[in-house]
């Protein structure tokens, strides 16, 4: 798993328009984001309607037709057990998306509010919380996930929970850092002076400013989650066979990397496109949502 | 000169030329001295103390500096090792005549006192106490006597046909008593034996370095000193793809753990030799007959008949392998071509399922702990689905598997396997068919145990008689369908072509004693 | 400030203790124990009594907290215990493996630094150009590719096809600098590629934010070359969040070398940790976790302090 981004404020649309070239550039960006969104919608569609879209049962093996190239029967070829790669890819979108969204969901729902509160309230609450996060952070992430899955048992839910927990320290740190910088802003101090309840301050003023960074981090985090599942499969723990996730397909294709590279390239490309789309959409969302950017072309 | 004389001269010249070139060629092909052999392994040893090492790759690592009383060849024939001859004076007593003039690597003599010390150590009687694979058998000796400096008499508590097999296991290696006494519990950092290489340095998890032992007793067939190599290195490379890449790039010279897929492709590589050991690994599926629905014999038969073994061979093992007919493959002398196992037959399987009284969709749970097992399990799962049996697979790590399957019986079956080796088959049967064994079938304890023990110690070790007993055991297992034989797969050993004289032992691994490099 | 540092150090110790307790607890909760694992590998013939005796010797039949207490007590006296899977003293193994992992992590860090910073800066300066989009795409690529894949691809390319670099193994740069670096390049790239991608995006963002500030415009107006503006003024001020990330990355890298070590056959702590988990080697895992956790905590502390020191906006002062 990779390291996470930590920042106090991020944005990259500050420069005033500098003429035609940049306008075209921005338009391209918007278009790319639209493409990304389109891909994600397609993905969601695939995962919901997988049983209808997939030509075959993803677990139906036929050992006599293993490792075949794409053909009329099998549009993307077969894997090492003779299963249809296309069907596995489509069904795989379900689980990969599920893992990505749910694990980030867990992380954000637990980590962000705690980080917000910790940053805002300060004092010993902050200290204790930060030390707890330090402790969690000190575990090598893959090992932590590995141990958690080993402890909880092999199943998708446990993988989601394990991956979600592993990412908490980063998100809560991020939320906290953002909170700290926003807290000292004039309008927040004003609200405090006036006597606004903590909850309102958190939701009204702090959360929107934090959201931008969290969104960007989430898109990276989803990539991490998908890859984490793949790494766990490579190490031999994770979801129950014959569940097809893109991560499992990558891990299964790994021994055949030289002889049948498409076994790895296909799920790898799916992961890449998904991560790319998520990032593009995430960037665009942040541009829209960050109040500082409103009004800047 | 006359024509005939000219012809004779010509013939003579040709013969001389041929003889000369032949001699040159033979001389040129002779073993070269020097060089470093690099071997790659995937798992590091659990101990470099041969009597504690638990087998597999560690057995190769410790055998470079340790030797046993009895040596073997690939077919399992017993050859003189540190003992030049032996005899069973009665079913419970064995006498070894030791080789003279052998020295340990620390200069001390190898003699009967040393042998006695070693067996006591293996039995766990010498401080600091050790526990190794040989402990139980060594403990079953009533006495070990040094009759004279080069004769050892061992009295066993009961007849054991596997005793000779025991004597060539790596865990009965002869180590230097002086070294043990000198190093105490640090002995495992300074293992000292009689073998061709001395352990020079061990970087845990990374490398083991050996240097040649100048005082090694064995000579090659021309009387030249062994080993030919100057040094040897074992590199631990856990990832199989990297190990294969390392072989191709020349970083390592040999891999004895290579997977089928890689080995088959390497055959096309002109720089690499591939040895194929047919029927080396027997994959099998012991069934937990105490746990419903596996307690239903017709259900087990259904499972047995629903598995298309050829499909497994074609896909997972690249078409290389054979369908088992019993417990022993042709590598072992106990192989019996007359035995039969269940054939793949979907209709009969469905019938069996009906006869079992269990409904379609009945499910059972298995555990897998490595990628090979997972692949087999997934295919079998798909195959069983065709008959309406539902197999659930749990992907766990080895420790969990070990504890939950074997100790707690949480699963109905496990995808596992065992190597077919030249070791005594009685030992293998003991492990798998004895009612208290880890993969046992508790449903017919008395009959199994009686047969298993008989098989182990049959009268004087008459192979035909023992084969008969194995056949009886096989029939029991067949009728009870307490396990499923999946496939006999091949073992592969690969090395670069400049590695010469690679000899396998009974357990199908090789030491570097007579290896030389044509570089 | 000094008081604050002491407080943080004290807290750091607490954190490490907490981590070691949690790890100990989870490991004992996992099914299986070292003897059971060993008894499954080639030691079939052990009787139940022998197994019970071996477990007793390792204190495995005592309650968890007693075992933990024993571990701490021995630790204080300098005895880190013996690894059940290799039979080596844990401290000896750690002494051998720690420098290896450190060199690897550091190598990856440096690659991430060089590649990430430069592409980030260039990307920011030439915003929305082809270079920028290209760099963004490559950085996404770096984030989206699992590192075991990247590792073996690098091996195939540089070791087999090109035959420029060794395939696997490790040589310490302190023993043989040339060979050491040759063995380190590929794994460092595989390790650092992802970090480079993250750092690149972060640098780009930070730089963009700075480049828009007034004082940059002033510097330009003053007539300073673009290069000076970029590298000296902008980067210096953007460095704060960048440094923070770099610090965190280093910490994470130390723990994140597991797969790379496995692929390249590098005998480091990551590999030791994974094996310990699979073999239920409690002593070895405790040792590794202790070292890694301490390292990460200290690096984080240092980064935090650096941040506090450098950022005039958020001074902690007396507040913890």
Short mmCIF file of C-alpha atoms in Angstrom, two decimals, chain B residues 309-508:
data_model
loop_
_atom_site.label_atom_id
_atom_site.label_comp_id
_atom_site.label_asym_id
_atom_site.label_seq_id
_atom_site.Cartn_x
_atom_site.Cartn_y
_atom_site.Cartn_z
CA UNK B 309 -9.01 -35.62 -12.78
CA UNK B 310 -7.92 -35.27 -16.38
CA UNK B 311 -9.37 -31.79 -16.42
CA UNK B 312 -7.18 -30.88 -13.49
CA UNK B 313 -4.12 -32.23 -15.23
CA UNK B 314 -4.87 -30.52 -18.52
CA UNK B 315 -5.46 -27.11 -17.09
CA UNK B 316 -3.50 -26.67 -13.89
CA UNK B 317 -0.61 -28.97 -14.67
CA UNK B 318 -0.25 -28.15 -18.35
CA UNK B 319 -1.19 -31.67 -19.32
CA UNK B 320 1.67 -33.26 -17.41
CA UNK B 321 0.70 -35.71 -14.78
CA UNK B 322 -1.28 -38.89 -14.42
CA UNK B 323 -4.42 -40.13 -12.81
CA UNK B 324 -3.73 -42.03 -9.62
CA UNK B 325 -4.87 -45.59 -9.09
CA UNK B 326 -3.96 -45.73 -5.45
CA UNK B 327 -1.71 -44.39 -2.80
CA UNK B 328 1.68 -45.13 -4.35
CA UNK B 329 2.91 -43.87 -7.70
CA UNK B 330 5.40 -45.77 -9.88
CA UNK B 331 8.29 -44.04 -8.12
CA UNK B 332 7.75 -46.26 -5.12
CA UNK B 333 8.34 -50.02 -5.21
CA UNK B 334 4.99 -50.40 -3.53
CA UNK B 335 3.22 -49.25 -6.68
CA UNK B 336 0.72 -51.85 -7.82
CA UNK B 337 -0.72 -51.45 -11.32
CA UNK B 338 -3.52 -53.88 -10.52
CA UNK B 339 -5.22 -51.59 -8.05
CA UNK B 340 -8.18 -49.55 -9.15
CA UNK B 341 -9.63 -46.28 -7.98
CA UNK B 342 -12.91 -44.53 -8.81
CA UNK B 343 -13.24 -43.33 -12.36
CA UNK B 344 -14.73 -40.05 -13.38
CA UNK B 345 -18.38 -40.72 -14.18
CA UNK B 346 -20.99 -38.00 -13.86
CA UNK B 347 -23.96 -40.34 -14.12
CA UNK B 348 -22.67 -42.72 -11.47
CA UNK B 349 -21.84 -39.74 -9.29
CA UNK B 350 -25.38 -38.46 -9.52
CA UNK B 351 -26.61 -41.95 -8.69
CA UNK B 352 -24.37 -42.11 -5.69
CA UNK B 353 -25.68 -38.78 -4.52
CA UNK B 354 -29.24 -40.10 -4.79
CA UNK B 355 -28.29 -43.24 -2.91
CA UNK B 356 -26.82 -41.13 -0.16
CA UNK B 357 -30.20 -39.66 0.51
CA UNK B 358 -28.77 -36.18 0.62
CA UNK B 359 -30.42 -33.48 -1.46
CA UNK B 360 -28.88 -31.56 -4.31
CA UNK B 361 -27.09 -28.49 -3.07
CA UNK B 362 -25.70 -30.20 -0.01
CA UNK B 363 -22.57 -28.38 0.89
CA UNK B 364 -19.32 -29.01 2.67
CA UNK B 365 -16.34 -26.88 3.53
CA UNK B 366 -12.68 -27.15 2.63
CA UNK B 367 -9.62 -25.11 3.48
CA UNK B 368 -6.76 -24.19 1.19
CA UNK B 369 -3.54 -22.55 2.21
CA UNK B 370 -1.47 -22.13 -0.93
CA UNK B 371 -2.15 -21.03 -4.51
CA UNK B 372 -1.76 -24.52 -5.99
CA UNK B 373 -4.35 -25.92 -3.64
CA UNK B 374 -6.60 -22.98 -4.33
CA UNK B 375 -6.47 -23.61 -8.06
CA UNK B 376 -7.30 -27.29 -7.65
CA UNK B 377 -10.05 -26.50 -5.21
CA UNK B 378 -11.69 -23.99 -7.50
CA UNK B 379 -11.73 -26.45 -10.36
CA UNK B 380 -13.08 -29.25 -8.21
CA UNK B 381 -15.67 -26.86 -6.86
CA UNK B 382 -16.87 -26.18 -10.40
CA UNK B 383 -16.85 -29.90 -11.15
CA UNK B 384 -18.86 -30.81 -8.08
CA UNK B 385 -21.40 -28.17 -8.97
CA UNK B 386 -22.16 -30.12 -12.12
CA UNK B 387 -23.50 -32.93 -9.93
CA UNK B 388 -25.23 -30.62 -7.56
CA UNK B 389 -22.75 -30.74 -4.70
CA UNK B 390 -21.76 -27.43 -3.23
CA UNK B 391 -18.20 -27.04 -1.97
CA UNK B 392 -17.29 -23.94 0.00
CA UNK B 393 -13.64 -22.88 0.00
CA UNK B 394 -11.91 -21.05 2.82
CA UNK B 395 -8.71 -19.31 1.91
CA UNK B 396 -6.64 -19.43 5.08
CA UNK B 397 -3.00 -19.40 6.04
CA UNK B 398 -1.12 -22.51 7.00
CA UNK B 399 -1.23 -22.00 10.73
CA UNK B 400 -4.97 -21.52 10.73
CA UNK B 401 -5.39 -24.53 8.50
CA UNK B 402 -3.21 -26.64 10.70
CA UNK B 403 -5.08 -25.74 13.80
CA UNK B 404 -8.60 -25.71 12.45
CA UNK B 405 -8.45 -28.64 10.11
CA UNK B 406 -6.22 -31.04 11.80
CA UNK B 407 -6.75 -30.33 15.43
CA UNK B 408 -10.30 -29.09 15.53
CA UNK B 409 -11.74 -30.84 12.52
CA UNK B 410 -13.53 -27.73 11.36
CA UNK B 411 -13.34 -28.63 7.70
CA UNK B 412 -14.60 -31.58 5.73
CA UNK B 413 -11.58 -31.96 3.53
CA UNK B 414 -8.27 -30.40 2.73
CA UNK B 415 -6.43 -30.06 -0.53
CA UNK B 416 -3.03 -31.36 0.26
CA UNK B 417 -0.47 -33.75 -1.08
CA UNK B 418 2.56 -35.77 -0.25
CA UNK B 419 5.77 -36.47 -2.07
CA UNK B 420 6.40 -39.92 -3.41
CA UNK B 421 9.89 -40.74 -2.47
CA UNK B 422 12.12 -43.68 -2.00
CA UNK B 423 11.37 -43.62 1.70
CA UNK B 424 9.73 -46.63 3.12
CA UNK B 425 6.04 -46.73 2.23
CA UNK B 426 5.14 -48.03 5.63
CA UNK B 427 6.00 -44.65 7.02
CA UNK B 428 3.64 -42.91 4.61
CA UNK B 429 0.79 -45.24 5.35
CA UNK B 430 1.38 -44.66 8.99
CA UNK B 431 0.88 -40.96 8.56
CA UNK B 432 -2.22 -41.13 6.47
CA UNK B 433 -4.07 -44.25 7.42
CA UNK B 434 -3.32 -44.80 11.02
CA UNK B 435 -6.46 -43.95 12.92
CA UNK B 436 -4.77 -41.42 15.12
CA UNK B 437 -2.84 -39.75 12.33
CA UNK B 438 -3.49 -36.19 11.29
CA UNK B 439 -5.42 -37.12 8.16
CA UNK B 440 -6.93 -40.22 9.55
CA UNK B 441 -10.22 -41.86 8.90
CA UNK B 442 -11.70 -42.59 12.28
CA UNK B 443 -14.50 -44.76 10.98
CA UNK B 444 -12.67 -48.09 10.89
CA UNK B 445 -9.92 -47.75 13.42
CA UNK B 446 -9.26 -51.33 14.30
CA UNK B 447 -8.91 -52.69 10.82
CA UNK B 448 -6.88 -49.75 9.58
CA UNK B 449 -4.49 -49.78 12.47
CA UNK B 450 -3.91 -53.48 12.33
CA UNK B 451 -3.19 -53.35 8.65
CA UNK B 452 -1.12 -50.23 8.91
CA UNK B 453 1.09 -51.71 11.55
CA UNK B 454 1.39 -54.92 9.66
CA UNK B 455 2.31 -53.05 6.54
CA UNK B 456 4.98 -51.27 8.44
CA UNK B 457 6.69 -54.22 9.93
CA UNK B 458 5.81 -57.16 7.74
CA UNK B 459 7.89 -60.23 8.14
CA UNK B 460 11.46 -59.39 7.39
CA UNK B 461 10.45 -56.74 4.94
CA UNK B 462 9.52 -59.10 2.11
CA UNK B 463 8.33 -56.67 -0.50
CA UNK B 464 5.78 -58.94 -2.14
CA UNK B 465 4.20 -59.79 1.16
CA UNK B 466 4.03 -56.15 2.10
CA UNK B 467 2.51 -55.33 -1.26
CA UNK B 468 -0.26 -57.75 -0.50
CA UNK B 469 -0.95 -56.01 2.75
CA UNK B 470 -0.96 -52.65 1.04
CA UNK B 471 -3.49 -54.03 -1.42
CA UNK B 472 -5.73 -55.06 1.46
CA UNK B 473 -5.42 -51.61 2.96
CA UNK B 474 -6.22 -50.12 -0.40
CA UNK B 475 -9.42 -52.15 -0.66
CA UNK B 476 -10.50 -50.86 2.74
CA UNK B 477 -9.82 -47.31 1.73
CA UNK B 478 -11.61 -47.80 -1.58
CA UNK B 479 -14.73 -49.27 -0.06
CA UNK B 480 -14.82 -46.57 2.51
CA UNK B 481 -13.96 -43.77 0.08
CA UNK B 482 -12.30 -42.00 2.98
CA UNK B 483 -10.10 -39.98 0.72
CA UNK B 484 -9.77 -38.87 -2.86
CA UNK B 485 -6.67 -39.20 -4.95
CA UNK B 486 -6.51 -36.25 -7.27
CA UNK B 487 -3.47 -36.35 -9.48
CA UNK B 488 0.11 -37.49 -9.62
CA UNK B 489 2.06 -34.48 -10.72
CA UNK B 490 5.63 -34.22 -11.75
CA UNK B 491 8.51 -32.77 -9.85
CA UNK B 492 10.86 -30.64 -11.83
CA UNK B 493 14.49 -29.85 -11.28
CA UNK B 494 16.03 -27.21 -13.45
CA UNK B 495 19.58 -26.10 -13.83
CA UNK B 496 21.79 -24.32 -16.27
CA UNK B 497 23.48 -26.58 -18.78
CA UNK B 498 26.93 -25.99 -17.43
CA UNK B 499 25.95 -27.73 -14.22
CA UNK B 500 27.05 -31.32 -14.59
CA UNK B 501 26.62 -34.51 -12.67
CA UNK B 502 23.45 -33.63 -10.94
CA UNK B 503 22.39 -36.75 -9.01
CA UNK B 504 19.09 -37.20 -7.27
CA UNK B 505 18.64 -39.16 -4.11
CA UNK B 506 15.68 -41.23 -3.02
CA UNK B 507 13.70 -38.22 -1.94
CA UNK B 508 14.28 -36.71 -5.40
#
